Amino acid sequence: MFVISDSNIFLIEKVAHSKDIFIEGNTNLIPECDKQISRDCKNVLILLSDIFYKKFNIINFKNYNSEGIFKNEFKIIDELIKNLSERGLEIYIPLIPKHFIYKDKFSLYFLEKESPNLFIDEINNIFCKKYAKNENVIFLKGIGELSPSISKTYYRFSSIYDKENSNMILDQYLEYEKSVLIKKNKLIVFDLDNTIWKGILGDDSIEGVRMNLSDPVGSVFNNVQNILLRFKEKGFLLAVCSKNNQELALKCLFKNSSCLFSDKDIISHRINWQPKSENIKSICKELNISLLDTIFIDDSDYECDEVKENCKGISIFKVPKDIYKYPFELANNKLFYIGISSIEDKKRTVLYKNNQKRNEIYKSLITEKGNKDKWIKSLNIKLELHKLVLGSKSKDRVIQLFNRTNQFNLNGKKFNVISLNEKLIRNSKYYFGTIIDRIGSEGLISVVGFRIVRKSIFVENYILSCRVFGRYVEESMLIPLFDNAIKIKSDIYFEFKDTNRNNVIKEFIRNLTNNDFYLSLPEIIELKIKFSKLPITIINSM
Amino acid sequence: MLNKKDLDNIIILSINEILENPDKVGLESFFTGPESTIESIDIVQIIGFVEEKLEEKGFEGNDFLEKVFEFETLKFSDFSDLIEKEINT
């Protein structure tokens, strides 16, 4: 890591050393300071304090309400972030802390007018707005408000980075790095009674259950519903599993003005008297989502225990006994951490709903003629193939797909911006596929990465969204690979690694290669002819 | 009231808290000056730590940073003497 700062950072390096973070160098925030950063460096920490904002033009402060007026003040930092981004570096920026020391004219101006904190909030807002879409920039919470105990350090060294504050910032950096690697869940299955409303529907009736803002307990559950809907917006799928009367429960859920859910929000439901574990397994099977990526929310110890026992690997969130803690614990539990949301995340429920329509068509066709090909043909699937290059706009989604895909992932490899850039700069070739059919668009659903060594092709990555598995997309995605092999007369090795979670791809490649994860040239030619006849239209944009 | 032994203990505590290799440093090691092996960052931190401990014991408002650098060289034991002199004046 390289540190760029507007003030002395006399302790950062030492604190970093104690946390096994290697600081390769540091410099002051000056024009072209990025030139001091070596080629091997992967991430940069930019530390800004009062030194940065005290250089701002005081006349402009009177009308601070847009980023336009701060154009000149942000010039150096804009240039720096542009240069660092072009180099593919990860840029960590802790938010500027609120300072208790305002000792010059500029500060006095703000003390007279209003809280100086408003100005710092405004600068942080501008930062966030300016760089929110920059995939290389990661904002850290930062120090927040400076403690008065820093004043001795501040006056002696003109620096706010004492041991405590250096620790705080580097811990946030480490926490972010860790969060990128943690398992991200996909599906939330929740109970109804005493979970999204207070009361038991069968006993209390629709009028009797509480989820209305007009009463304190109802407000808690109204807030819980809001949090669940926010999780949906971030990319989680929501499903209901409840022991209840289905007709009554659906009426309360979707046709009750106090309840915030609509049928578009809930991807699937099982409302019956069967064991909940069986219902959850059935929901996961329907959505093609692993139990390992699923969270179950319920208020009953018994139900939580039954599900935990019979749905191996599922995560459980039990409603706290003190319901006033429920919204906070739900909103802050790490199980629900999903990272930055992409456009695909926001429409994930729609994508799965579309899938359900496809399956309905499939079922009707199977009943009629038992013909999978006819179903696929009726969907009119178009698979568009694109080469993945450094400047691809789809890189974010590719990284996200790698980090979310477990069942159809050749070796469990996860990527971030830097590691993916490295792959693309070196000799590896990557391409991705997007699909659209008559029901709707599925977006980017698969990536293949390979390298050619002498006369052999090594497939180093192959992922596919399980949403589309079984629609011949997994076969069709391999056609460009086969074309390459035929062109240079090579064989193909699949670099498979068992992760205990990638059985789907394991079986697929084993069937394809007769168990040895290897294809000879004659086998490749045979498969190419076979896959080219599949009822999918391939648009090759590579 | 703090006696010399209490002050020595505070200084030893600061050495153990701040320095990465405290085992090689004792009261008779050089704290400042050309023969000192202590990094300037650590000198400053040690002074800050000692001031903090003194404050906890009711001796507030001491500023040893300037006083320490009035001397060309100081051993840790000299620093302890300096503190004793200051707080008992």
XYZ file of C-alpha atoms in Angstrom:
631
model
C 0.000 0.000 0.000
C 1.106 3.565 -0.732
C -0.081 6.468 1.449
C -0.790 9.963 0.137
C -1.598 12.533 2.788
C -2.034 16.256 3.206
C -0.390 16.171 6.644
C 2.188 14.273 8.699
C 1.427 10.604 9.016
C 4.170 9.873 11.470
C 2.603 6.754 12.969
C 0.684 5.133 10.122
C 3.661 3.102 8.926
C 4.424 1.741 12.360
C 0.804 0.822 13.088
C 0.511 -0.791 9.655
C 3.584 -2.883 10.383
C 1.964 -4.220 13.562
C -1.041 -5.302 11.437
C 1.064 -6.940 8.716
C 0.139 -4.257 6.186
C 3.112 -3.358 4.033
C 3.453 0.378 3.359
C 5.781 0.751 0.417
C 6.006 4.534 0.709
C 4.231 7.787 1.358
C 4.102 11.284 -0.039
C 2.357 14.587 0.417
C -0.698 15.437 -1.630
C 0.924 17.482 -4.386
C 0.422 17.549 -8.182
C 1.784 14.409 -9.878
C 2.504 12.724 -6.533
C 1.191 9.499 -8.105
C 4.439 9.254 -10.088
C 6.191 8.171 -6.899
C 4.092 5.007 -6.708
C 5.801 1.894 -8.032
C 4.326 -0.363 -10.711
C 3.919 -3.238 -8.261
C 1.776 -1.229 -5.869
C -1.847 -2.386 -5.757
C -3.623 0.048 -3.491
C -3.387 3.600 -2.290
C -4.680 5.226 0.868
C -5.487 8.938 0.569
C -5.697 10.708 3.908
C -7.281 14.136 3.990
C -7.679 16.399 6.975
C -8.171 20.081 7.829
C -5.022 20.887 5.830
C -6.954 19.950 2.680
C -10.071 22.008 3.223
C -8.297 25.016 4.677
C -6.862 25.642 1.222
C -10.355 26.251 -0.119
C -11.294 29.685 -1.360
C -13.136 31.378 1.507
C -15.335 33.508 -0.793
C -16.914 30.397 -2.245
C -17.930 29.072 1.140
C -20.743 31.584 1.409
C -22.656 29.807 -1.315
C -21.581 26.249 -0.830
C -24.279 24.097 -2.303
C -22.834 22.521 -5.382
C -19.646 20.828 -6.407
C -19.205 23.263 -9.300
C -17.930 26.054 -7.082
C -15.257 23.787 -5.629
C -13.847 22.846 -9.009
C -10.448 24.454 -8.425
C -10.125 23.165 -4.895
C -10.654 19.613 -6.078
C -8.312 19.906 -9.043
C -5.324 18.067 -7.520
C -7.402 15.291 -6.035
C -9.443 14.873 -9.263
C -6.258 14.524 -11.276
C -4.774 12.123 -8.738
C -7.828 9.854 -8.669
C -8.030 9.898 -12.469
C -4.380 8.823 -12.788
C -4.617 6.159 -10.089
C -7.820 4.746 -11.614
C -6.228 4.511 -15.040
C -3.489 2.419 -13.474
C -6.133 0.088 -12.022
C -5.159 0.813 -8.409
C -7.629 0.448 -5.558
C -8.035 3.854 -3.910
C -9.106 3.983 -0.269
C -10.374 7.351 0.977
C -11.460 7.719 4.610
C -14.059 10.474 4.959
C -12.642 13.747 6.262
C -13.061 13.895 10.036
C -14.961 16.587 11.849
C -12.385 18.736 13.520
C -12.686 20.425 16.889
C -9.945 22.929 16.123
C -10.934 25.952 14.085
C -8.190 28.409 14.623
C -8.088 30.590 11.545
C -10.310 33.079 9.761
C -11.982 30.471 7.655
C -12.967 28.447 10.668
C -14.237 31.486 12.514
C -16.478 32.272 9.582
C -18.170 28.937 9.968
C -18.360 29.093 13.723
C -20.184 32.404 13.444
C -22.537 31.262 10.727
C -23.439 27.736 11.681
C -21.892 24.452 12.697
C -18.542 23.921 10.941
C -19.454 20.262 10.725
C -21.965 21.121 8.014
C -19.140 22.256 5.803
C -17.184 19.040 6.333
C -20.337 17.006 5.652
C -20.717 18.968 2.428
C -17.155 18.204 1.312
C -17.641 14.515 2.106
C -20.924 14.580 0.165
C -19.156 16.057 -2.836
C -16.499 13.347 -2.610
C -19.042 10.575 -2.472
C -21.084 11.981 -5.368
C -18.034 12.637 -7.535
C -16.456 9.231 -7.169
C -19.431 6.982 -6.392
C -19.333 5.514 -9.894
C -15.570 5.047 -9.910
C -15.086 1.311 -9.390
C -11.566 1.874 -8.031
C -12.569 4.199 -5.195
C -13.538 2.726 -1.838
C -14.712 5.109 0.851
C -13.901 4.268 4.460
C -15.896 5.625 7.404
C -12.744 7.317 8.674
C -12.178 8.837 12.084
C -15.563 10.568 12.273
C -15.233 13.149 14.993
C -11.817 13.890 16.442
C -11.388 13.315 20.151
C -10.026 16.265 22.138
C -7.250 13.961 23.377
C -5.625 14.340 19.955
C -4.936 18.058 20.566
C -1.420 17.520 21.949
C -0.413 15.496 18.882
C -2.158 17.924 16.577
C -0.393 21.014 17.902
C 2.977 19.339 18.205
C 2.992 17.756 14.764
C 0.134 19.279 12.764
C -1.237 15.796 12.339
C -4.380 14.043 13.416
C -2.897 10.587 12.826
C -1.803 9.446 16.260
C -1.685 5.759 17.168
C -5.411 5.520 17.910
C -6.546 7.213 14.697
C -4.021 5.344 12.551
C -5.339 2.124 14.068
C -8.914 3.112 13.323
C -8.278 3.802 9.646
C -6.147 0.713 9.022
C -8.707 -1.496 10.811
C -11.402 -0.173 8.467
C -9.180 -0.990 5.503
C -8.641 -4.539 6.789
C -12.332 -4.960 7.515
C -13.184 -3.959 3.946
C -10.611 -6.373 2.509
C -12.117 -9.123 4.663
C -15.689 -8.241 3.693
C -14.884 -8.663 0.002
C -13.959 -12.263 0.699
C -16.815 -13.261 3.002
C -19.563 -15.505 1.732
C -22.502 -13.560 0.365
C -25.980 -14.990 0.787
C -28.658 -14.792 -1.894
C -32.016 -15.829 -0.494
C -33.928 -14.801 2.642
C -36.771 -17.098 3.672
C -38.882 -15.662 6.446
C -41.785 -16.682 8.636
C -44.856 -14.459 8.985
C -46.347 -14.561 12.517
C -44.237 -12.610 15.031
C -41.593 -12.233 12.327
C -42.930 -9.612 9.917
C -45.957 -8.725 11.986
C -46.782 -9.007 15.680
C -49.376 -11.637 16.471
C -50.675 -14.932 15.166
C -52.818 -14.542 12.087
C -54.932 -17.650 12.761
C -55.828 -16.406 16.261
C -55.763 -12.634 15.913
C -57.177 -12.273 12.357
C -55.947 -9.764 9.763
C -57.253 -6.832 11.795
C -55.547 -8.111 14.943
C -51.952 -8.529 13.764
C -49.790 -5.440 14.289
C -47.480 -3.861 11.710
C -48.862 -0.370 11.644
C -46.866 2.766 12.404
C -49.649 3.963 14.690
C -48.653 1.647 17.543
C -45.164 1.183 19.032
C -44.969 -2.583 18.542
C -46.471 -2.301 15.054
C -43.780 0.296 14.205
C -41.054 -2.208 15.018
C -42.482 -4.712 12.544
C -43.158 -2.007 9.957
C -39.482 -1.125 10.219
C -38.526 -4.801 9.842
C -40.577 -4.994 6.631
C -38.794 -1.893 5.346
C -35.402 -3.447 6.101
C -36.344 -6.664 4.279
C -37.457 -4.648 1.257
C -34.166 -2.772 1.347
C -32.348 -6.133 1.310
C -34.401 -7.005 -1.768
C -33.331 -3.748 -3.430
C -29.720 -4.704 -2.738
C -30.133 -8.028 -4.521
C -31.538 -10.558 -2.049
C -34.473 -12.727 -3.052
C -37.290 -12.835 -0.504
C -39.418 -15.938 0.089
C -42.031 -16.834 2.682
C -42.244 -20.050 4.660
C -45.002 -20.135 7.235
C -47.310 -22.561 9.000
C -50.562 -20.803 8.288
C -53.718 -20.801 6.241
C -52.402 -19.904 2.781
C -55.420 -17.916 1.599
C -55.577 -15.817 4.756
C -51.792 -15.318 4.911
C -51.548 -14.127 1.290
C -54.463 -11.777 1.848
C -52.751 -10.299 4.910
C -49.425 -10.121 3.086
C -50.496 -8.559 -0.198
C -53.948 -7.081 0.248
C -53.553 -5.326 3.553
C -52.732 -1.626 3.467
C -50.542 -1.907 6.596
C -48.295 -4.523 5.039
C -45.550 -3.130 2.811
C -45.061 -6.198 0.608
C -46.579 -6.747 -2.820
C -46.583 -10.033 -4.713
C -43.756 -8.651 -6.883
C -41.465 -8.589 -3.847
C -41.848 -12.240 -2.886
C -40.202 -14.678 -5.249
C -41.801 -17.807 -3.788
C -43.848 -18.949 -0.841
C -44.734 -22.150 1.003
C -47.615 -21.539 3.373
C -48.828 -24.867 4.725
C -48.412 -27.218 7.699
C -45.462 -29.212 6.384
C -42.120 -29.129 8.265
C -40.388 -25.861 7.423
C -37.164 -27.619 6.456
C -39.011 -29.466 3.659
C -40.585 -26.228 2.441
C -37.262 -24.395 2.435
C -35.557 -27.195 0.509
C -38.377 -27.060 -2.012
C -38.020 -23.258 -2.415
C -34.242 -23.602 -2.901
C -34.768 -26.335 -5.486
C -37.315 -24.236 -7.335
C -34.933 -21.253 -7.463
C -31.811 -23.336 -8.005
C -30.159 -21.739 -4.981
C -28.029 -23.656 -2.505
C -29.009 -23.909 1.165
C -25.528 -22.566 1.860
C -26.584 -19.251 0.297
C -29.871 -19.056 2.197
C -30.889 -17.319 5.440
C -33.960 -18.335 7.431
C -35.699 -15.861 9.774
C -38.131 -17.103 12.416
C -39.178 -16.232 15.967
C -39.598 -19.823 17.177
C -36.721 -21.700 18.812
C -38.318 -24.957 17.729
C -38.644 -23.983 14.054
C -35.107 -22.549 13.940
C -33.783 -25.765 15.437
C -35.773 -28.001 13.068
C -34.537 -26.063 10.041
C -30.941 -25.948 11.280
C -30.991 -29.702 11.850
C -32.497 -30.637 8.491
C -31.199 -27.956 6.133
C -27.448 -28.404 6.442
C -25.486 -25.227 5.824
C -28.396 -22.776 6.039
C -27.867 -19.586 8.080
C -30.431 -18.810 10.758
C -31.475 -15.419 12.091
C -33.727 -15.758 15.120
C -35.991 -12.852 16.003
C -34.664 -11.387 19.294
C -36.787 -11.861 22.419
C -36.623 -8.099 22.971
C -38.426 -7.055 19.792
C -37.252 -3.438 20.087
C -33.768 -4.704 19.223
C -35.098 -6.594 16.186
C -34.726 -3.868 13.474
C -31.228 -2.913 14.606
C -29.969 -6.511 14.808
C -31.529 -7.349 11.445
C -30.086 -4.294 9.702
C -26.608 -4.798 11.129
C -26.168 -8.558 10.977
C -23.271 -9.595 8.756
C -25.357 -12.413 7.259
C -27.125 -9.764 5.216
C -23.980 -8.091 3.916
C -24.076 -8.124 0.140
C -21.558 -5.451 -0.875
C -22.146 -2.881 -3.582
C -25.333 -3.479 -5.587
C -25.299 -3.601 -9.350
C -28.187 -3.055 -11.769
C -28.591 -6.853 -11.938
C -28.980 -6.958 -8.141
C -31.798 -4.457 -8.199
C -33.775 -6.481 -10.697
C -32.848 -9.921 -9.390
C -36.394 -10.700 -8.210
C -37.728 -9.828 -11.694
C -35.101 -12.097 -13.298
C -36.148 -15.001 -11.079
C -39.836 -14.296 -11.642
C -39.127 -14.467 -15.386
C -37.440 -17.784 -14.770
C -40.541 -19.083 -13.069
C -42.529 -18.181 -16.219
C -39.981 -20.087 -18.323
C -40.354 -23.118 -16.061
C -44.124 -22.963 -16.342
C -43.807 -23.063 -20.136
C -41.381 -25.966 -19.734
C -43.769 -27.905 -17.515
C -46.669 -27.413 -19.942
C -44.544 -28.573 -22.870
C -43.150 -31.561 -20.979
C -46.693 -32.619 -20.098
C -47.712 -32.274 -23.698
C -44.758 -33.749 -25.537
C -41.912 -34.297 -23.123
C -39.610 -32.271 -25.320
C -36.963 -30.036 -23.717
C -35.696 -28.818 -27.073
C -39.137 -27.577 -27.990
C -39.235 -25.582 -24.759
C -35.834 -24.026 -25.401
C -36.797 -23.241 -28.975
C -40.025 -21.628 -27.803
C -38.009 -19.312 -25.540
C -36.102 -17.964 -28.571
C -32.846 -17.591 -26.605
C -30.166 -15.295 -28.007
C -26.696 -15.683 -26.498
C -24.438 -12.732 -27.240
C -20.702 -13.284 -26.749
C -18.270 -10.478 -25.979
C -14.543 -10.332 -25.430
C -13.631 -9.112 -21.938
C -10.986 -6.384 -22.125
C -9.453 -3.979 -19.594
C -11.839 -1.167 -20.457
C -15.009 -3.305 -20.548
C -17.973 -1.632 -18.908
C -19.127 -5.055 -17.746
C -16.083 -5.708 -15.548
C -17.997 -4.904 -12.346
C -20.676 -7.449 -13.175
C -18.034 -10.032 -14.155
C -16.317 -9.612 -10.776
C -19.637 -9.819 -9.010
C -20.614 -12.974 -10.905
C -17.312 -14.604 -9.947
C -17.820 -13.681 -6.319
C -21.414 -14.907 -6.170
C -21.195 -18.077 -8.225
C -20.460 -21.248 -6.302
C -22.271 -24.172 -7.925
C -21.102 -23.632 -11.484
C -17.617 -22.298 -10.821
C -14.713 -24.311 -12.248
C -12.387 -23.748 -9.303
C -14.056 -21.334 -6.890
C -11.829 -18.465 -7.971
C -12.910 -15.015 -6.700
C -11.763 -11.731 -8.217
C -11.402 -8.076 -7.394
C -10.609 -5.247 -9.830
C -6.862 -5.710 -9.464
C -6.715 -9.487 -9.812
C -9.034 -9.402 -12.828
C -6.991 -6.619 -14.461
C -3.871 -8.708 -13.905
C -5.468 -11.645 -15.720
C -6.467 -9.451 -18.647
C -3.054 -7.797 -18.915
C -1.265 -11.146 -18.983
C -1.745 -13.869 -21.551
C -5.208 -14.997 -20.537
C -8.202 -14.481 -22.807
C -11.656 -13.944 -21.321
C -15.089 -13.697 -22.855
C -18.547 -13.387 -21.414
C -22.094 -14.118 -22.507
C -25.337 -12.211 -22.071
C -28.707 -13.715 -22.873
C -32.102 -12.454 -23.828
C -35.210 -14.462 -24.658
C -38.847 -13.773 -25.283
C -39.590 -13.480 -21.568
C -36.883 -10.890 -20.886
C -33.185 -10.197 -20.529
C -31.035 -12.238 -18.131
C -28.038 -9.918 -18.492
C -24.460 -11.143 -18.107
C -24.645 -14.774 -17.047
C -21.391 -16.526 -17.888
C -17.635 -15.986 -18.218
C -14.931 -18.213 -19.692
C -11.216 -17.584 -19.235
C -8.393 -19.531 -20.863
C -4.761 -19.342 -21.866
C -2.877 -21.033 -24.646
C 0.376 -22.725 -23.707
C 2.283 -24.289 -26.596
C -0.300 -26.452 -28.352
C -2.805 -26.714 -25.522
C -5.675 -24.621 -24.215
C -6.034 -24.426 -20.444
C -9.463 -23.341 -19.238
C -8.625 -21.484 -16.034
C -12.087 -20.130 -15.289
C -15.605 -21.009 -16.264
C -18.645 -19.703 -14.421
C -22.341 -19.672 -15.180
C -25.255 -18.214 -13.257
C -27.302 -21.144 -11.996
C -30.413 -19.229 -13.007
C -29.794 -20.236 -16.620
C -28.331 -23.705 -16.120
C -30.106 -26.391 -18.160
C -30.981 -24.145 -21.095
C -28.022 -25.229 -23.262
C -26.203 -22.000 -22.373
C -23.485 -23.960 -20.569
C -22.792 -25.926 -23.776
C -23.060 -22.925 -26.110
C -20.624 -20.868 -24.031
C -17.899 -23.367 -24.943
C -18.248 -22.943 -28.701
C -15.724 -20.030 -29.002
C -13.293 -22.118 -26.960
C -13.726 -25.029 -29.356
C -13.297 -22.663 -32.347
C -9.961 -21.518 -30.903
C -8.828 -25.107 -30.345
C -9.813 -26.186 -33.854
C -8.064 -23.143 -35.356
C -4.724 -23.891 -33.694
C -5.273 -27.671 -33.617
C -4.953 -27.946 -29.849
C -6.505 -29.990 -27.073
C -8.256 -28.573 -23.999
C -7.585 -29.042 -20.276
C -10.162 -27.880 -17.727
C -8.392 -26.686 -14.571
C -11.071 -27.987 -12.232
C -10.710 -27.709 -8.469
C -13.219 -29.293 -6.097
C -14.512 -26.651 -3.670
C -17.210 -28.907 -2.148
C -19.759 -26.472 -3.547
C -19.179 -26.803 -7.294
C -20.745 -30.186 -7.948
C -22.925 -28.844 -10.765
C -19.979 -27.877 -12.959
C -18.050 -30.966 -11.856
C -20.791 -33.255 -13.208
C -21.172 -31.167 -16.365
C -17.458 -31.271 -17.258
C -17.143 -34.928 -16.255
C -19.959 -35.870 -18.632
C -18.414 -33.740 -21.332
C -14.919 -35.182 -20.975
C -15.623 -38.770 -19.906
C -14.369 -38.041 -16.402
C -10.881 -36.821 -17.227
C -11.376 -33.016 -17.598
C -9.541 -33.249 -20.902
C -10.704 -33.028 -24.519
C -8.651 -34.201 -27.477
C -8.968 -32.437 -30.852
C -11.297 -35.088 -32.398
C -13.546 -34.884 -29.325
C -13.587 -31.091 -29.612
C -14.618 -31.232 -33.274
C -17.395 -33.697 -32.466
C -18.714 -31.518 -29.623
C -18.502 -28.353 -31.731
C -20.757 -29.936 -34.382
C -23.157 -31.207 -31.703
C -23.391 -27.896 -29.781
C -23.804 -25.828 -32.961
C -27.086 -27.634 -33.588
C -28.573 -26.634 -30.215
C -31.708 -24.455 -30.416
C -29.942 -21.256 -29.304
C -29.014 -18.285 -31.491
C -25.414 -17.237 -30.902
C -24.416 -13.665 -31.719
C -20.651 -13.499 -31.694
C -19.551 -9.902 -30.993
C -15.946 -10.777 -30.180
C 3.579 12.637 45.536
C 5.672 10.503 43.216
C 9.124 9.328 44.188
C 11.995 8.464 41.846
C 11.089 4.777 41.838
C 7.510 5.549 40.707
C 8.853 7.715 37.883
C 11.321 5.027 36.792
C 8.426 2.592 36.673
C 6.401 4.925 34.467
C 9.359 5.249 32.112
C 9.903 1.481 31.963
C 6.189 1.086 31.287
C 6.407 3.596 28.419
C 9.406 1.728 26.959
C 7.447 -1.516 27.010
C 4.317 0.072 25.570
C 5.862 2.090 22.769
C 9.016 0.367 21.564
C 8.944 -2.636 19.280
C 11.995 -4.234 20.919
C 11.826 -3.061 24.533
C 14.113 -5.848 25.810
C 17.199 -4.095 24.488
C 16.394 -0.790 26.200
C 16.751 0.101 29.898
C 16.990 3.119 32.144
C 20.673 3.519 31.343
C 20.086 3.479 27.577
C 20.277 6.736 25.676
C 16.882 8.338 25.174
C 17.942 11.293 22.982
C 21.134 12.472 21.337
C 23.590 11.001 18.853
C 24.055 7.751 20.787
C 20.336 7.069 21.072
C 18.867 4.292 18.931
C 15.307 5.407 19.614
C 13.395 6.717 16.592
C 12.120 10.284 16.865
C 8.528 9.084 16.488
C 9.040 6.838 19.498
C 10.702 9.582 21.560
C 7.674 11.761 21.023
C 5.309 8.959 21.862
C 7.204 8.076 25.023
C 7.032 11.681 26.183
C 3.306 11.763 25.409
C 2.752 8.484 27.256
C 4.640 9.689 30.335
C 2.706 12.981 30.348
C -0.527 11.033 30.176
C 0.450 8.788 33.119
C 1.436 11.823 35.160
C -1.913 13.417 34.406
C -3.684 10.288 35.640
C -1.809 10.708 38.914
C -2.826 14.348 39.239
C 0.182 16.089 37.712
C -1.465 18.013 34.934
C -0.157 20.510 32.404
C 3.378 19.213 32.000
C 5.072 19.761 28.649
C 8.287 17.775 28.506
C 8.764 17.877 24.748
C 10.569 21.212 24.682
C 12.390 20.489 27.927
C 13.776 17.176 26.669
C 15.188 18.815 23.573
C 16.903 21.564 25.579
C 19.525 18.870 26.287
C 21.847 17.569 23.607
C 21.643 14.088 25.012
C 19.633 12.327 27.714
C 19.508 8.819 29.116
C 16.145 7.439 30.244
C 17.324 7.828 33.830
C 18.119 11.493 33.107
C 14.617 11.898 31.747
C 13.282 10.470 34.979
C 15.404 12.967 36.963
C 14.126 15.783 34.763
C 10.524 14.828 35.460
C 11.168 14.529 39.196
C 12.697 17.978 39.248
C 9.814 19.486 37.260
C 6.943 18.023 39.213
C 8.493 18.725 42.576
C 9.353 22.349 41.812
